[in-house]
CSV table of C-alpha atoms and ligand atoms in Angstrom, one decimal:
chain,number,residue,atom,x,y,z
C,535,MET,CA,62.3,-126.0,-85.4
C,536,THR,CA,60.4,-122.8,-85.8
C,537,ALA,CA,59.6,-120.0,-88.1
C,538,VAL,CA,62.7,-117.9,-88.8
C,539,THR,CA,62.8,-114.5,-90.5
C,540,ALA,CA,65.9,-113.2,-92.3
C,541,ARG,CA,66.6,-109.9,-93.9
C,542,ALA,CA,69.1,-109.5,-96.8
C,543,HIS,CA,69.9,-106.5,-98.8
C,544,THR,CA,70.5,-106.3,-102.6
C,545,ASN,CA,73.8,-105.5,-104.1
C,546,ILE,CA,75.0,-103.8,-107.2
C,547,ALA,CA,78.0,-105.4,-109.1
C,548,LEU,CA,80.8,-103.0,-109.9
C,549,VAL,CA,82.6,-105.8,-111.7
C,550,LYS,CA,79.8,-107.9,-113.1
C,551,TYR,CA,78.9,-111.6,-113.1
C,552,TRP,CA,77.7,-112.4,-116.6
C,553,GLY,CA,77.9,-116.1,-117.5
C,554,LYS,CA,77.6,-119.5,-115.9
C,555,ALA,CA,80.2,-122.2,-116.1
C,556,ASP,CA,78.0,-124.8,-114.6
C,557,THR,CA,74.2,-124.1,-114.7
C,558,LYS,CA,73.3,-126.9,-112.2
C,559,LEU,CA,75.8,-125.9,-109.5
C,560,MET,CA,75.6,-122.2,-110.5
C,561,LEU,CA,79.3,-121.8,-110.9
C,562,PRO,CA,80.2,-118.6,-112.7
C,563,GLN,CA,82.6,-118.1,-115.5
C,564,THR,CA,84.4,-115.4,-113.6
C,565,SER,CA,84.6,-113.8,-110.1
C,566,SER,CA,82.8,-110.6,-109.5
C,567,LEU,CA,82.7,-107.7,-107.0
C,568,SER,CA,79.7,-105.7,-105.6
C,569,LEU,CA,78.5,-103.2,-103.1
C,570,THR,CA,75.6,-104.1,-100.9
C,571,LEU,CA,73.0,-101.4,-100.7
C,572,ASP,CA,71.0,-100.2,-97.7
C,573,GLN,CA,67.7,-99.2,-99.5
C,574,PHE,CA,66.7,-102.4,-101.1
C,575,TYR,CA,66.1,-105.6,-99.1
C,576,THR,CA,63.9,-108.7,-98.8
C,577,ASP,CA,62.4,-110.1,-95.6
C,578,THR,CA,61.7,-113.8,-95.8
C,579,THR,CA,60.1,-116.1,-93.2
C,580,VAL,CA,60.4,-119.9,-93.5
C,581,ASN,CA,58.6,-122.5,-91.4
C,582,PHE,CA,58.8,-126.2,-92.0
C,583,VAL,CA,55.4,-127.6,-91.0
C,584,SER,CA,53.5,-131.0,-91.0
C,585,ASP,CA,50.3,-129.8,-92.6
C,586,LEU,CA,51.6,-129.2,-96.1
C,587,THR,CA,51.8,-131.6,-99.1
C,588,ALA,CA,54.1,-129.2,-101.0
C,589,ASP,CA,56.1,-126.2,-100.4
C,590,GLU,CA,54.0,-123.0,-100.3
C,591,VAL,CA,55.6,-119.8,-101.4
C,592,VAL,CA,54.0,-116.4,-101.0
C,593,LEU,CA,55.8,-113.3,-102.5
C,594,ASN,CA,54.5,-109.9,-101.6
C,595,GLY,CA,51.3,-111.4,-100.4
C,596,GLN,CA,50.7,-113.5,-103.6
C,597,ARG,CA,50.9,-117.2,-103.8
C,598,LEU,CA,53.4,-118.3,-106.5
C,599,THR,CA,52.6,-121.1,-108.9
C,600,PRO,CA,54.8,-124.2,-108.8
C,601,THR,CA,56.6,-122.9,-111.9
C,602,ALA,CA,57.3,-119.5,-110.5
C,603,SER,CA,58.5,-121.0,-107.2
C,604,GLN,CA,60.8,-123.6,-108.8
C,605,LYS,CA,64.1,-121.9,-107.7
C,606,VAL,CA,62.8,-121.4,-104.2
C,607,ARG,CA,61.8,-125.1,-103.9
C,608,HIS,CA,65.3,-126.1,-105.3
C,609,VAL,CA,66.9,-124.2,-102.4
C,610,LEU,CA,64.5,-125.8,-99.9
C,611,ASP,CA,65.4,-129.2,-101.3
C,612,LEU,CA,69.1,-128.5,-100.7
C,613,VAL,CA,68.3,-127.5,-97.1
C,614,ARG,CA,66.3,-130.7,-96.5
C,615,GLN,CA,69.2,-132.7,-98.0
C,616,GLN,CA,71.7,-131.0,-95.6
C,617,SER,CA,69.5,-131.2,-92.5
C,618,ASP,CA,67.2,-133.6,-90.6
C,619,GLU,CA,64.2,-131.7,-91.9
C,620,THR,CA,61.8,-133.7,-94.2
C,621,ARG,CA,58.7,-131.6,-94.0
C,622,PHE,CA,57.5,-129.0,-96.6
C,623,ALA,CA,57.9,-125.3,-95.9
C,624,ARG,CA,55.7,-122.3,-95.7
C,625,VAL,CA,57.7,-119.4,-97.2
C,626,SER,CA,56.6,-115.8,-97.1
C,627,SER,CA,58.7,-113.1,-98.6
C,628,THR,CA,58.4,-109.4,-98.9
C,629,ASN,CA,60.6,-107.5,-101.4
C,630,HIS,CA,61.4,-103.9,-100.6
C,631,VAL,CA,62.8,-103.7,-104.1
C,632,PRO,CA,61.0,-103.3,-107.5
C,633,THR,CA,60.8,-107.0,-108.4
C,634,ALA,CA,62.9,-108.0,-111.4
C,635,ALA,CA,63.4,-104.4,-112.5
C,636,GLY,CA,67.1,-105.0,-112.8
C,637,LEU,CA,67.6,-103.9,-109.3
C,638,ALA,CA,68.5,-107.5,-108.5
C,639,SER,CA,65.7,-108.5,-106.2
C,640,SER,CA,66.8,-112.1,-106.8
C,641,ALA,CA,70.0,-111.3,-104.9
C,642,SER,CA,68.3,-110.2,-101.7
C,643,ALA,CA,65.6,-112.7,-102.1
C,644,PHE,CA,67.8,-115.8,-102.3
C,645,ALA,CA,70.2,-114.6,-99.7
C,646,ALA,CA,67.3,-114.1,-97.2
C,647,LEU,CA,65.8,-117.5,-98.2
C,648,ALA,CA,69.1,-119.3,-97.6
C,649,GLY,CA,69.4,-117.7,-94.2
C,650,ALA,CA,65.8,-118.3,-93.1
C,651,ALA,CA,65.4,-121.8,-94.5
C,652,SER,CA,68.7,-123.2,-93.1
C,653,ARG,CA,68.0,-121.8,-89.6
C,654,SER,CA,64.4,-123.0,-89.6
C,655,ALA,CA,65.7,-126.5,-90.5
C,656,GLY,CA,68.0,-126.4,-87.5
C,657,LEU,CA,71.2,-125.7,-89.5
C,658,ASN,CA,73.7,-123.2,-88.1
C,659,LEU,CA,75.6,-122.3,-91.3
C,660,SER,CA,78.6,-120.0,-91.4
C,661,ARG,CA,78.1,-116.9,-93.6
C,662,THR,CA,80.5,-118.5,-96.1
C,663,ASP,CA,78.3,-121.6,-96.3
C,664,LEU,CA,75.2,-119.4,-96.5
C,665,SER,CA,76.8,-117.7,-99.5
C,666,ARG,CA,77.3,-121.1,-101.1
C,667,LEU,CA,73.6,-122.0,-100.5
C,668,ALA,CA,72.3,-118.6,-101.7
C,669,ARG,CA,74.3,-119.1,-104.9
C,670,ARG,CA,72.2,-122.1,-105.8
C,671,GLY,CA,69.1,-119.9,-106.0
C,672,SER,CA,70.7,-116.9,-107.9
C,673,GLY,CA,74.3,-116.1,-108.6
C,674,SER,CA,74.2,-112.5,-107.4
C,675,ALA,CA,72.6,-113.7,-104.1
C,676,THR,CA,76.0,-115.2,-103.2
C,677,ARG,CA,77.3,-111.7,-102.5
C,678,SER,CA,74.2,-110.4,-100.6
C,679,ILE,CA,75.1,-112.4,-97.5
C,680,PHE,CA,77.8,-109.8,-96.7
C,681,GLY,CA,77.7,-106.1,-96.3
C,682,GLY,CA,79.8,-103.4,-98.0
C,683,PHE,CA,82.2,-104.4,-100.8
C,684,VAL,CA,82.0,-108.2,-101.5
C,685,GLU,CA,83.8,-110.5,-103.8
C,686,TRP,CA,82.2,-113.7,-105.2
C,687,GLN,CA,85.2,-115.9,-105.9
C,688,ALA,CA,84.3,-118.1,-108.9
C,689,GLY,CA,86.0,-121.2,-107.5
C,690,ILE,CA,86.0,-124.5,-109.4
C,691,ASP,CA,83.2,-126.5,-107.6
C,692,ASP,CA,80.4,-126.2,-105.1
C,693,ALA,CA,82.8,-126.0,-102.2
C,694,THR,CA,85.0,-123.2,-103.5
C,695,SER,CA,82.5,-120.9,-105.3
C,696,LEU,CA,81.6,-118.5,-102.4
C,697,ALA,CA,81.5,-114.9,-101.3
C,698,VAL,CA,84.3,-113.2,-99.3
C,699,PRO,CA,83.9,-109.8,-97.7
C,700,PHE,CA,86.3,-107.4,-99.3
C,701,GLN,CA,85.4,-104.4,-97.1
C,702,GLU,CA,82.4,-104.8,-94.8
C,703,GLN,CA,82.5,-101.5,-93.0
C,704,VAL,CA,82.6,-98.8,-95.7
C,705,ASP,CA,84.0,-95.6,-94.3
C,706,TRP,CA,83.8,-93.7,-97.6
C,707,PRO,CA,81.2,-91.1,-98.3
C,708,ILE,CA,79.8,-92.6,-101.5
C,709,ALA,CA,76.3,-93.2,-102.8
C,710,MET,CA,74.6,-95.2,-105.5
C,711,VAL,CA,71.6,-93.4,-107.0
C,712,ALA,CA,69.0,-95.8,-108.5
C,713,LEU,CA,67.1,-94.3,-111.4
C,714,VAL,CA,64.0,-96.5,-111.8
C,715,LEU,CA,63.0,-96.2,-115.5
C,716,ASP,CA,60.8,-99.3,-115.8
C,717,PRO,CA,59.8,-101.3,-112.8
C,718,ARG,CA,58.2,-104.1,-114.8
C,719,HIS,CA,59.4,-107.6,-115.2
C,720,LYS,CA,62.5,-108.0,-117.4
C,721,LYS,CA,61.9,-109.5,-120.8
C,722,VAL,CA,65.1,-111.6,-121.1
C,723,SER,CA,66.0,-113.3,-117.8
C,724,SER,CA,69.6,-113.0,-116.7
C,725,THR,CA,69.9,-116.7,-117.0
C,726,GLN,CA,68.8,-116.7,-120.7
C,727,GLY,CA,70.8,-113.5,-121.4
C,728,MET,CA,74.0,-115.0,-119.9
C,729,GLN,CA,73.6,-118.3,-121.7
C,730,SER,CA,73.1,-116.6,-125.0
C,731,SER,CA,76.1,-114.3,-124.4
C,732,VAL,CA,78.4,-117.2,-123.4
C,733,THR,CA,77.5,-119.4,-126.3
C,734,THR,CA,77.1,-116.9,-129.2
C,735,SER,CA,79.0,-113.7,-128.5
C,736,PRO,CA,82.4,-113.8,-130.2
C,737,TYR,CA,83.6,-111.3,-127.5
C,738,TYR,CA,82.9,-113.7,-124.6
C,739,PRO,CA,86.6,-114.9,-124.3
C,740,ALA,CA,87.7,-111.2,-124.1
C,741,TRP,CA,85.1,-110.6,-121.3
C,742,LYS,CA,87.0,-113.0,-119.0
C,743,THR,CA,90.2,-111.0,-119.5
C,744,VAL,CA,88.3,-107.8,-118.9
C,745,VAL,CA,86.9,-109.0,-115.6
C,746,ALA,CA,90.3,-110.3,-114.4
C,747,ASP,CA,91.9,-107.0,-115.2
C,748,ASP,CA,89.1,-104.9,-113.7
C,749,LEU,CA,89.1,-106.9,-110.4
C,750,ALA,CA,92.8,-106.5,-110.1
C,751,ALA,CA,92.5,-102.7,-110.7
C,752,ILE,CA,89.3,-101.9,-108.7
C,753,LYS,CA,90.4,-103.5,-105.4
C,754,PRO,CA,93.3,-101.2,-104.7
C,755,ALA,CA,91.2,-98.2,-106.0
C,756,ILE,CA,88.5,-99.1,-103.4
C,757,LEU,CA,91.0,-99.4,-100.6
C,758,ALA,CA,92.6,-96.1,-101.6
C,759,GLN,CA,89.1,-94.5,-101.8
C,760,ASP,CA,90.1,-93.5,-105.3
C,761,PHE,CA,86.7,-92.4,-106.6
C,762,THR,CA,87.7,-91.6,-110.2
C,763,THR,CA,89.4,-94.9,-110.8
C,764,THR,CA,86.7,-96.9,-109.2
C,765,GLY,CA,84.0,-95.0,-111.2
C,766,GLU,CA,85.9,-95.4,-114.5
C,767,ILE,CA,86.3,-99.1,-114.0
C,768,LEU,CA,82.7,-99.8,-113.0
C,769,GLU,CA,81.3,-97.8,-115.9
C,770,ALA,CA,83.5,-99.5,-118.5
C,771,ASN,CA,82.9,-102.9,-117.0
C,772,ALA,CA,79.1,-102.5,-117.2
C,773,MET,CA,79.3,-101.3,-120.9
C,774,ARG,CA,81.5,-104.3,-121.8
C,775,MET,CA,79.0,-106.6,-120.1
C,776,HIS,CA,76.2,-105.1,-122.2
C,777,ALA,CA,78.4,-105.4,-125.3
C,778,LEU,CA,78.0,-109.1,-124.9
C,779,THR,CA,74.2,-108.8,-125.3
C,780,LEU,CA,74.6,-106.5,-128.4
C,781,SER,CA,77.1,-109.0,-129.9
C,782,ALA,CA,75.0,-112.1,-129.2
C,783,ASN,CA,73.1,-114.0,-131.9
C,784,PRO,CA,70.3,-113.0,-132.0
C,785,PRO,CA,71.4,-109.6,-130.5
C,786,PHE,CA,69.4,-108.2,-127.6
C,787,SER,CA,69.7,-105.3,-125.2
C,788,TYR,CA,68.4,-104.4,-121.7
C,789,PHE,CA,68.6,-100.7,-122.5
C,790,ASN,CA,65.6,-98.6,-123.4
C,791,GLY,CA,65.6,-95.1,-124.8
C,792,GLU,CA,65.5,-93.5,-121.3
C,793,SER,CA,68.5,-95.6,-120.2
C,794,LEU,CA,70.5,-94.1,-123.1
C,795,ALA,CA,69.3,-90.6,-122.2
C,796,ALA,CA,70.3,-91.2,-118.5
C,797,MET,CA,73.8,-92.3,-119.5
C,798,GLN,CA,74.2,-89.1,-121.6
C,799,THR,CA,73.0,-87.1,-118.6
C,800,VAL,CA,75.7,-88.7,-116.4
C,801,ARG,CA,78.3,-87.8,-119.1
C,802,ASP,CA,76.9,-84.2,-119.2
C,803,LEU,CA,77.1,-84.0,-115.4
C,804,ARG,CA,80.7,-85.1,-115.6
C,805,ALA,CA,81.5,-82.6,-118.3
C,806,SER,CA,80.1,-79.9,-116.0
C,807,GLY,CA,82.4,-80.9,-113.2
C,808,VAL,CA,80.2,-83.3,-111.2
C,809,SER,CA,82.1,-86.5,-110.9
C,810,CYS,CA,79.7,-89.5,-111.3
C,811,TYR,CA,79.5,-92.8,-113.2
C,812,TYR,CA,76.8,-95.2,-114.3
C,813,THR,CA,76.2,-98.9,-114.3
C,814,LEU,CA,73.3,-101.1,-115.5
C,815,ASP,CA,72.3,-104.7,-114.9
C,816,ALA,CA,69.8,-107.0,-116.7
C,817,GLY,CA,67.2,-104.2,-117.0
C,818,PRO,CA,66.8,-100.6,-118.2
C,819,ASN,CA,67.4,-98.9,-114.8
C,820,VAL,CA,70.5,-96.9,-114.4
C,821,LYS,CA,72.5,-96.6,-111.2
C,822,VAL,CA,74.7,-93.7,-110.7
C,823,PHE,CA,77.8,-93.9,-108.4
C,824,CYS,CA,78.7,-90.6,-106.9
C,825,GLN,CA,80.3,-89.0,-103.9
C,826,GLU,CA,78.1,-87.8,-101.0
C,827,ALA,CA,79.0,-84.2,-101.6
C,828,ASP,CA,77.7,-84.4,-105.2
C,829,LEU,CA,74.4,-86.0,-104.3
C,830,PRO,CA,72.3,-82.8,-104.5
C,831,ALA,CA,73.7,-82.0,-108.0
C,832,VAL,CA,73.1,-85.6,-109.2
C,833,THR,CA,69.6,-86.1,-107.8
C,834,THR,CA,68.4,-82.6,-108.7
C,835,ARG,CA,69.4,-83.2,-112.3
C,836,LEU,CA,68.0,-86.7,-112.6
C,837,ALA,CA,64.7,-85.7,-110.8
C,838,ALA,CA,64.2,-82.8,-113.2
C,839,GLN,CA,64.6,-85.1,-116.2
C,840,PHE,CA,62.9,-88.3,-115.1
C,841,GLY,CA,60.7,-87.3,-112.1
C,842,ALA,CA,61.6,-87.2,-108.4
C,843,ASP,CA,59.7,-90.5,-107.7
C,844,GLN,CA,62.1,-92.4,-110.0
C,845,VAL,CA,65.2,-91.4,-108.0
C,846,ILE,CA,66.2,-93.5,-105.0
C,847,VAL,CA,69.4,-92.7,-103.1
C,848,ALA,CA,71.2,-95.7,-101.6
C,849,HIS,CA,74.3,-96.1,-99.5
C,850,PRO,CA,76.5,-99.0,-98.5
C,851,GLY,CA,74.4,-101.6,-96.7
C,852,PRO,CA,74.7,-104.4,-94.2
C,853,GLY,CA,74.9,-108.2,-94.6
C,854,ILE,CA,72.3,-110.7,-93.7
C,855,ALA,CA,70.5,-110.3,-90.4
C,856,PHE,CA,68.0,-112.5,-88.5
C,857,LEU,CA,64.9,-110.7,-87.2
J,919,LIG,O1,72.3,-114.0,-110.4
J,919,LIG,P1,71.4,-113.1,-111.2
J,919,LIG,O2,70.5,-113.9,-112.1
J,919,LIG,O3,70.7,-112.1,-110.4
J,919,LIG,O4,72.3,-112.3,-112.3
J,919,LIG,C1,72.9,-111.1,-112.0
J,919,LIG,C2,73.5,-110.4,-113.2
J,919,LIG,C3,73.9,-109.0,-113.1
J,919,LIG,O5,73.1,-108.3,-112.1
J,919,LIG,C4,73.7,-108.3,-114.4
J,919,LIG,C5,75.3,-108.8,-112.7
J,919,LIG,C6,75.7,-109.1,-111.3
J,919,LIG,O6,76.9,-109.4,-111.1
J,919,LIG,O7,74.9,-108.9,-110.4
């Protein structure tokens, strides 16, 4: 049993996961569908060693406190339960993602952790089982095990809640432009935000119907490379997710003023004939879905308004890899 390093990429949900059905097993209220991105990833090395009296977790060169590393230690505990490994682990992780900026660094982080920890403990899990293990750290990590378009099937228990590749090799000239408006740590964690939405938004029951309808409609649109339909669905789905935060009690929002301005810019671009659509997660950053041919128009406009450094172009990315 040796040190193992895994790399996993983050993903952006086109049909969002927003609500847990079981907080302990991390079972979602609904299925979801995402696109794995090439630009944002996490490298994680795990080594189970004899000289530690507790798990040691270093993120971007900084040692995490026991509280901050709780979810990581939970995944390590699950790996120890499933394997013959009993020792504590040294974990070192480097995020090539603005941490907790709503660019879903938890997705790439827990996918990489699941891969590195399980292999280091001598387990040789299938990618399906890796997705189930990653899920226990962070829901969105379930999908980051696979590349391209990925579905997280909600399932009904630990065995059936897992990711399935929908289309791993994406032969479609599309891009996702990330507009980083605030790289700081988000104020309302996704766990808190979801829980509040599930328990207090009167619109939550309608969200489940929205997701079922959107999944049924977006899959054929992706297969047909129907950009307009895919874009319309992902934009409406994101806004309906955020409607759950605005309709919670007390109400909250992940948007800031610049997020609203960026959404208007995307609508302006569209009105001027540049086809593009926006989506937002649990943070103020805006991601813009566009076609490769329209990238210059989209990035030039966003850079002029928000600064070139804030604009990062991403494309479909790969699944987990061992380095
Ligand atoms: O699993 P978490 O805590 O990273 O939550 C992800 C929530 C969203 O990013 C907003 C939606 C999604 O499906 O990724």
